[in-house]
Coordinates of C-alpha atoms in Angstrom, one line a residue:
M125 CA 137.6 42.9 110.0
R126 CA 139.3 45.1 107.4
R127 CA 138.3 48.8 107.7
V128 CA 137.4 50.8 104.7
V129 CA 138.1 54.5 104.4
I130 CA 137.6 57.3 101.8
T131 CA 140.7 58.8 100.4
G132 CA 139.3 60.8 97.5
S133 CA 136.1 62.2 96.0
G134 CA 135.1 64.1 92.9
V135 CA 131.9 65.7 91.7
V136 CA 130.3 66.9 88.4
S137 CA 126.9 68.4 89.2
P138 CA 124.3 71.0 88.2
V139 CA 125.5 73.3 91.0
G140 CA 129.2 72.9 90.5
I141 CA 132.1 70.9 89.1
G142 CA 134.6 70.0 91.7
K143 CA 133.7 69.1 95.2
Q144 CA 134.4 72.5 96.8
S145 CA 132.3 74.6 94.5
F146 CA 129.6 71.9 94.7
W147 CA 129.6 71.9 98.5
N148 CA 129.5 75.7 98.7
A149 CA 126.4 75.8 96.5
V150 CA 124.7 73.0 98.5
V151 CA 125.3 74.6 101.8
E152 CA 124.2 78.0 100.5
G153 CA 121.0 76.5 99.0
K154 CA 121.9 77.8 95.6
S155 CA 119.6 76.1 93.1
G156 CA 121.0 74.7 89.8
I157 CA 117.6 74.2 88.2
S158 CA 116.7 76.1 85.0
R159 CA 115.0 75.7 81.7
I160 CA 116.5 72.8 79.7
T161 CA 118.8 73.9 76.8
Q162 CA 120.1 70.6 75.5
I163 CA 116.9 69.7 73.7
D164 CA 113.7 71.4 72.6
V165 CA 111.3 70.8 75.5
S166 CA 108.4 72.9 74.2
G167 CA 106.3 69.8 73.5
F168 CA 106.8 68.3 76.9
E169 CA 104.9 69.0 80.1
S170 CA 108.1 69.6 82.0
H171 CA 110.6 72.1 80.7
I172 CA 113.1 72.3 83.5
G173 CA 116.2 70.3 84.7
G174 CA 119.5 70.3 86.4
E175 CA 122.0 70.6 83.6
V176 CA 125.8 70.5 84.1
K177 CA 127.1 73.9 83.1
D178 CA 130.5 74.9 81.7
F179 CA 131.8 71.3 81.5
V180 CA 135.4 70.9 80.4
P181 CA 136.6 67.3 79.8
P182 CA 139.4 66.0 82.0
P183 CA 142.9 66.7 80.8
N184 CA 143.8 63.1 80.1
L185 CA 141.2 62.8 77.3
S186 CA 142.4 63.1 73.7
P187 CA 140.4 65.2 71.2
K188 CA 139.2 62.0 69.5
E189 CA 138.0 60.6 72.9
V190 CA 136.1 63.9 73.6
R191 CA 134.3 63.5 70.3
R192 CA 133.4 59.8 70.7
L193 CA 132.8 59.3 74.4
P194 CA 129.2 60.0 75.6
N195 CA 128.6 62.6 78.3
F196 CA 127.9 60.0 81.1
V197 CA 131.3 58.5 80.5
Q198 CA 133.0 62.0 80.3
F199 CA 131.3 63.0 83.6
A200 CA 132.6 59.9 85.3
L201 CA 136.1 60.4 84.0
K202 CA 136.1 64.0 85.2
A203 CA 134.9 63.2 88.7
S204 CA 137.2 60.2 88.8
H205 CA 140.2 62.4 87.9
E206 CA 139.4 64.7 90.9
A207 CA 139.0 61.7 93.3
I208 CA 142.0 59.8 92.1
V209 CA 144.3 62.9 92.3
E210 CA 143.0 63.7 95.8
S211 CA 143.7 60.1 96.9
G212 CA 147.2 60.0 95.3
L213 CA 146.4 56.9 93.2
D214 CA 147.2 58.8 90.1
S215 CA 150.9 58.0 90.8
Y216 CA 150.2 54.4 92.1
T217 CA 153.0 52.0 91.2
G218 CA 151.7 48.9 93.1
D219 CA 149.8 45.9 91.9
P220 CA 147.2 47.1 89.3
Y221 CA 145.1 44.0 90.0
S222 CA 144.5 45.3 93.6
I223 CA 142.7 48.4 92.4
G224 CA 139.2 48.1 91.0
V225 CA 136.4 50.3 89.5
I226 CA 132.7 50.0 90.2
I227 CA 130.6 52.7 88.7
G228 CA 126.8 52.6 88.4
S229 CA 124.5 54.2 85.9
G230 CA 120.7 53.9 85.7
I231 CA 120.3 54.4 82.0
G232 CA 123.6 54.9 80.1
C233 CA 123.5 56.8 76.8
L234 CA 120.0 57.5 75.4
Q235 CA 121.5 60.0 73.0
A236 CA 123.2 57.2 71.1
I237 CA 120.0 55.2 70.8
E238 CA 118.0 58.2 69.6
H239 CA 120.7 59.2 67.1
D240 CA 121.4 55.8 65.5
Y241 CA 117.7 54.8 65.4
E242 CA 117.1 58.0 63.3
V243 CA 120.0 57.0 61.1
F244 CA 118.6 53.5 60.7
L245 CA 115.2 54.9 59.7
K246 CA 116.6 57.4 57.2
R247 CA 119.6 55.5 55.8
G248 CA 119.3 51.9 56.6
P249 CA 121.1 49.3 58.8
K250 CA 124.4 49.6 57.1
K251 CA 124.8 53.2 58.4
I252 CA 124.4 52.3 62.1
S253 CA 127.6 53.4 63.8
P254 CA 130.1 50.6 64.9
F255 CA 130.4 52.7 68.1
L256 CA 126.7 52.5 69.0
I257 CA 126.9 49.6 71.4
P258 CA 130.1 50.7 73.2
T259 CA 128.7 54.2 73.5
L260 CA 125.3 53.3 75.0
I261 CA 126.0 50.5 77.4
T262 CA 126.1 51.5 81.1
N263 CA 129.4 49.6 82.0
E264 CA 131.5 51.8 79.7
A265 CA 132.0 54.4 82.4
A266 CA 133.7 51.8 84.7
G267 CA 135.6 50.4 81.7
N268 CA 137.0 53.7 80.5
V269 CA 138.1 54.8 84.0
A270 CA 140.1 51.5 84.3
I271 CA 141.6 51.9 80.9
H272 CA 142.8 55.4 81.6
Y273 CA 144.4 54.5 85.0
N274 CA 145.4 50.9 84.4
F275 CA 143.3 49.6 87.3
R276 CA 142.9 45.9 86.6
G277 CA 141.0 44.7 89.7
P278 CA 137.3 44.0 90.1
N279 CA 135.4 46.0 87.5
F280 CA 131.6 46.2 86.9
C281 CA 128.6 48.4 86.7
T282 CA 125.6 48.4 89.1
V283 CA 122.3 49.2 87.3
T284 CA 119.5 49.7 89.9
A285 CA 117.8 52.9 88.6
C286 CA 118.2 55.7 91.2
A287 CA 120.1 53.4 93.6
S288 CA 122.8 52.6 91.1
G289 CA 125.5 54.9 92.5
A290 CA 124.8 53.9 96.1
H291 CA 124.9 50.2 95.3
A292 CA 128.3 50.7 93.5
I293 CA 129.8 52.3 96.6
G294 CA 128.3 49.6 98.8
E295 CA 129.6 46.8 96.7
A296 CA 133.0 48.4 96.6
Y297 CA 132.9 48.6 100.4
R298 CA 132.0 44.9 100.6
T299 CA 134.7 43.9 98.0
I300 CA 137.5 45.7 100.0
K301 CA 136.2 44.5 103.3
C302 CA 136.3 40.9 102.3
G303 CA 139.9 41.2 100.9
S304 CA 139.2 41.1 97.1
A305 CA 140.7 44.5 96.5
E306 CA 142.8 47.1 98.2
A307 CA 141.1 50.2 96.7
I308 CA 138.2 50.8 94.4
V309 CA 137.1 53.8 92.4
C310 CA 133.4 53.8 92.8
G311 CA 130.2 55.9 92.4
G312 CA 127.6 56.8 89.8
T313 CA 127.1 58.8 86.6
E314 CA 124.2 59.9 84.4
A315 CA 123.4 62.1 81.5
S316 CA 119.8 61.4 80.4
I317 CA 118.4 64.9 79.6
T318 CA 117.4 63.7 76.2
Y319 CA 114.1 63.5 74.3
L320 CA 113.5 60.0 75.5
G321 CA 114.7 60.7 79.0
V322 CA 112.5 63.7 79.5
G323 CA 109.6 62.3 77.5
G324 CA 109.7 59.0 79.3
F325 CA 109.5 60.5 82.8
C326 CA 106.9 63.0 81.6
A327 CA 104.8 60.0 80.4
L328 CA 105.1 58.6 83.9
K329 CA 103.8 61.9 85.4
A330 CA 106.9 61.9 87.5
L331 CA 108.4 65.3 86.7
S332 CA 107.5 68.7 88.2
T333 CA 105.7 71.0 85.8
R334 CA 106.5 74.2 87.8
N335 CA 108.1 75.6 84.6
D336 CA 107.5 79.2 85.4
D337 CA 109.6 79.1 88.6
P338 CA 112.5 76.5 88.1
T339 CA 114.5 77.3 91.2
K340 CA 111.5 76.7 93.3
A341 CA 110.3 73.5 91.6
S342 CA 112.2 70.9 93.6
R343 CA 110.6 70.9 97.0
P344 CA 111.1 67.6 98.9
F345 CA 108.7 66.9 101.8
D346 CA 106.8 70.2 101.1
R347 CA 103.0 69.9 100.9
D348 CA 103.0 71.5 97.4
R349 CA 105.6 69.2 95.7
D350 CA 104.6 68.0 92.3
G351 CA 107.4 65.8 91.0
F352 CA 111.1 65.5 90.7
I353 CA 113.5 67.5 88.5
I354 CA 115.5 65.5 86.0
A355 CA 119.2 66.2 86.4
E356 CA 122.7 64.9 85.3
G357 CA 126.1 64.5 86.8
A358 CA 128.6 62.2 88.4
G359 CA 129.9 61.4 91.9
I360 CA 133.0 59.3 92.4
L361 CA 134.9 58.2 95.5
V362 CA 138.1 56.3 96.2
L363 CA 137.4 53.7 98.9
E364 CA 140.5 52.0 100.3
E365 CA 141.5 49.5 102.9
L366 CA 142.8 51.4 106.0
E367 CA 146.3 49.9 106.2
H368 CA 146.8 50.2 102.5
A369 CA 145.9 53.9 102.7
K370 CA 148.2 54.4 105.7
K371 CA 151.2 52.7 103.9
R372 CA 150.7 55.2 101.0
R373 CA 150.4 58.1 103.5
A374 CA 147.1 59.0 101.9
K375 CA 144.9 61.5 103.7
I376 CA 141.9 59.7 105.2
L377 CA 138.7 61.7 104.8
A378 CA 136.1 59.5 106.5
E379 CA 135.4 55.8 107.3
V380 CA 132.6 53.8 105.7
V381 CA 131.0 51.8 108.5
G382 CA 127.7 50.4 107.1
Y383 CA 125.9 49.3 104.0
A384 CA 122.7 47.4 103.4
A385 CA 120.4 46.7 100.5
T386 CA 116.8 45.5 100.4
C387 CA 113.9 45.3 98.0
D388 CA 110.3 46.5 98.4
A389 CA 109.1 43.5 96.2
Y390 CA 106.0 45.6 95.6
H391 CA 105.8 47.6 92.3
I392 CA 107.9 48.5 89.3
T393 CA 107.8 52.2 90.0
A394 CA 105.9 53.0 93.2
P395 CA 107.5 52.4 96.6
R396 CA 105.9 50.2 99.3
P397 CA 103.9 52.9 101.2
S398 CA 104.8 51.6 104.7
G399 CA 108.5 52.1 104.1
E400 CA 109.2 48.7 105.7
A401 CA 111.9 47.6 103.3
A402 CA 113.7 51.0 103.2
A403 CA 113.6 51.0 107.1
K404 CA 115.2 47.6 107.1
A405 CA 118.1 48.8 105.0
M406 CA 118.7 51.7 107.4
S407 CA 118.4 49.4 110.4
L408 CA 120.8 46.8 109.0
A409 CA 123.4 49.5 108.1
L410 CA 123.2 51.0 111.5
K411 CA 123.6 47.6 113.1
E412 CA 126.7 46.9 111.1
S413 CA 128.2 50.2 112.2
G414 CA 127.8 49.3 115.8
H415 CA 126.5 52.8 116.8
S416 CA 123.5 53.5 118.9
L417 CA 120.7 55.9 117.9
D418 CA 121.7 58.3 120.7
C419 CA 124.6 59.8 118.6
N420 CA 124.2 62.8 116.3
I421 CA 123.1 61.4 113.0
Y422 CA 122.5 63.3 109.7
I423 CA 120.4 61.6 107.1
N424 CA 120.7 62.7 103.5
A425 CA 117.3 61.5 102.3
H426 CA 116.4 60.2 98.9
G427 CA 113.8 63.0 99.1
T428 CA 112.8 63.2 95.4
S429 CA 110.0 65.8 95.7
T430 CA 107.3 63.3 94.6
Q431 CA 104.2 62.6 96.6
L432 CA 104.8 58.9 97.0
N433 CA 108.5 58.9 97.8
D434 CA 108.6 61.6 100.5
K435 CA 105.7 60.1 102.5
M436 CA 107.2 56.6 102.3
E437 CA 110.6 57.7 103.3
T438 CA 109.3 59.6 106.2
N439 CA 107.5 56.4 107.3
A440 CA 110.7 54.5 106.8
I441 CA 112.7 56.8 109.0
K442 CA 110.1 56.6 111.8
L443 CA 110.2 52.8 111.6
A444 CA 114.0 52.6 111.7
F445 CA 114.5 55.2 114.4
G446 CA 111.4 54.9 116.5
D447 CA 111.1 57.6 119.2
K448 CA 114.4 59.0 118.0
A449 CA 113.1 59.9 114.6
T450 CA 112.1 63.4 115.5
D451 CA 115.6 64.1 116.8
V452 CA 117.4 63.1 113.6
N453 CA 118.6 65.9 111.3
I454 CA 117.4 65.2 107.7
S455 CA 117.8 67.0 104.4
S456 CA 117.3 66.4 100.7
T457 CA 119.9 68.0 98.6
K458 CA 117.9 67.2 95.5
S459 CA 116.1 70.4 96.4
V460 CA 119.2 72.2 95.1
M461 CA 120.4 70.1 92.2
G462 CA 117.4 68.0 91.1
H463 CA 117.5 64.2 90.7
T464 CA 120.7 62.9 89.0
L465 CA 119.2 59.4 88.7
G466 CA 122.0 56.8 88.8
A467 CA 124.5 59.3 90.0
A468 CA 122.3 60.5 92.9
G469 CA 123.4 58.0 95.6
A470 CA 127.1 58.8 95.0
I471 CA 126.8 62.5 94.8
E472 CA 124.7 62.5 98.0
F473 CA 127.2 60.3 99.7
I474 CA 129.8 62.9 99.0
V475 CA 127.5 65.4 100.6
C476 CA 127.5 63.2 103.7
R477 CA 131.3 63.1 103.6
M478 CA 131.5 66.9 103.4
A479 CA 128.8 67.4 106.1
L480 CA 130.9 65.3 108.5
E481 CA 134.1 67.1 107.6
N482 CA 132.6 70.6 108.0
S483 CA 130.1 69.9 110.8
V484 CA 127.3 71.4 108.7
I485 CA 123.9 70.0 107.8
P486 CA 122.9 71.3 104.3
P487 CA 119.4 72.6 103.9
T488 CA 116.3 71.3 102.2
I489 CA 115.4 74.5 100.2
N490 CA 111.9 75.4 99.0
Y491 CA 110.4 74.0 102.2
D492 CA 107.5 76.5 102.6
S493 CA 104.4 74.5 103.4
P494 CA 104.7 71.6 105.9
D495 CA 103.0 68.4 104.9
P496 CA 101.1 66.7 107.8
E497 CA 102.3 63.3 106.4
C498 CA 105.9 64.5 106.3
D499 CA 106.5 65.7 109.9
L500 CA 110.2 65.2 110.7
N501 CA 113.1 67.7 110.8
Y502 CA 114.1 68.3 107.2
T503 CA 116.5 71.2 107.9
P504 CA 114.2 73.7 106.1
N505 CA 115.8 76.4 103.9
N506 CA 119.0 77.1 105.9
A507 CA 122.0 75.1 106.7
R508 CA 122.7 74.2 110.4
E509 CA 126.0 73.8 112.1
M510 CA 126.3 70.6 114.2
D511 CA 129.1 68.3 115.2
L512 CA 128.1 65.0 113.7
D513 CA 129.0 61.4 114.7
L514 CA 127.4 59.6 111.7
A515 CA 126.0 60.4 108.3
L516 CA 123.5 58.1 106.5
S517 CA 122.6 58.3 102.9
N518 CA 119.4 56.7 101.5
S519 CA 118.9 55.8 97.8
L520 CA 115.7 54.2 96.5
G521 CA 115.2 53.1 92.9
F522 CA 112.4 52.1 90.6
G523 CA 111.8 48.3 91.0
G524 CA 111.9 48.7 94.8
H525 CA 115.7 48.8 95.1
N526 CA 116.8 50.3 98.5
A527 CA 120.4 51.1 99.5
T528 CA 121.7 52.7 102.7
L529 CA 125.3 53.8 103.2
L530 CA 126.7 54.9 106.5
L531 CA 130.0 56.8 107.3
K532 CA 131.7 58.4 110.2
K533 CA 134.7 60.6 110.9
F534 CA 137.9 58.7 110.9
V535 CA 139.6 58.4 114.3

C-alpha cells in the first residue's frame, strides 16, 4: 500500500500564528482566552472566546482580496502558506492535477449572512451583495487555496461540525493512499465569533459563563467544567505519498498510519453516553496502523470542557483501550485555546505531530478538581517529556460524527 507522510503544516490560532509560537504556548499552558472584542457580547451569557490576535494576511493576497475574502478563508490561506512553503510545494513544477486541496469548515461565514440580511431588511433585495454566496459558503477556503497555488487535483470541503478538519485530513489520507493524488493540502478553518455564532451556542447552553476569569474557563475533564469556549483559527497540513516526497527531497515530518470515521446515530447535539461509536473509531484506526496497545501512545482528546463530552470520551477511551486505558497519556489542548470548531481536528493533529517530534505531551491546564467520572491520566497542568511511538487525535461533532487520526514518527 502507498504510504502517506506529512511534509508541511501551518497554524493560525488564539495562542499563536505560526506553528512554533503556537507550539510554545501549548506546551507552556499559556491560555489564549479573553473577553471577546469583535462583537458586543454584553447581552449574551458568555462573554469570552479564543480570538486570533495580531493577524496579518498572507503575502500573496492583494489588497482587494484582503477586503473581500472572509476571515475563515484568510485564516486558511495563511496557514496553507506556511504549510506549503515548509513542504516545498510553493515551487512545484509537476502535474498540477496530482495536487489536491481538502479543507473543512463547520460553519463558513456567518458575518456575511448577518451583514447582508440587515442590508436586505433596510434597503431591499436589490442591495444584496453579489459576493454574498461566494463569501459565506464553506468550500471557498479550499477553492481559494487551489486558485492561489494552481493545485487542480481533488478539491472539496468536509462539513461535519467539530469533526470537519479531522475528516478533511482523513479523506486526504485515503485519497492519496488509493492513488488518486500525490499530495493534498488539507485541514480545517473557522471564524464564527459573531452575533449568531455566540448567540446560537449560548442558546444551546453549550458555552462557559466563567466570564470573570477567562483564562481559567476552559477546563476539560475537571469536575467544575461548565461549557466550551468558542474560538477561531485554522490548521493546515500537506499530506504526500512517500515516494513522491522522497523524489522532491522534501523533509518528512511524520507518517499518517490510521484513520476511521463512525457515527453515534443517537442525537443531533448530545453524544451517545456509552462512547461506543467513538471507541470504534479509535479501535479501527489503531487496527489499520498495525500497532499494539503496548507502545507509548498520546491521545489528543476532543475534550471540550462540557459535561457530556468529557464523560463520554473517557468512556470511549476505556472501551477502546481496555486495561491499558489508565496507562495512556491524554490531554486536551482546548484548555489553552478554546474550541475552534471546524478547525479543531486539524489544529490538534498538528499538536500531535509536534508532540511526536519534540517528545513532549502538552498539558490539560485548569485541571484542579478531579471528576470521579473522568478518571484517566489527562496530563494535568504541566507538560510531560516522553518518547512517543504513536499520537492519536479524536474529533467529535454535533450530529454524532466521530473521526480518529493516527500518526507516528517516520522511520
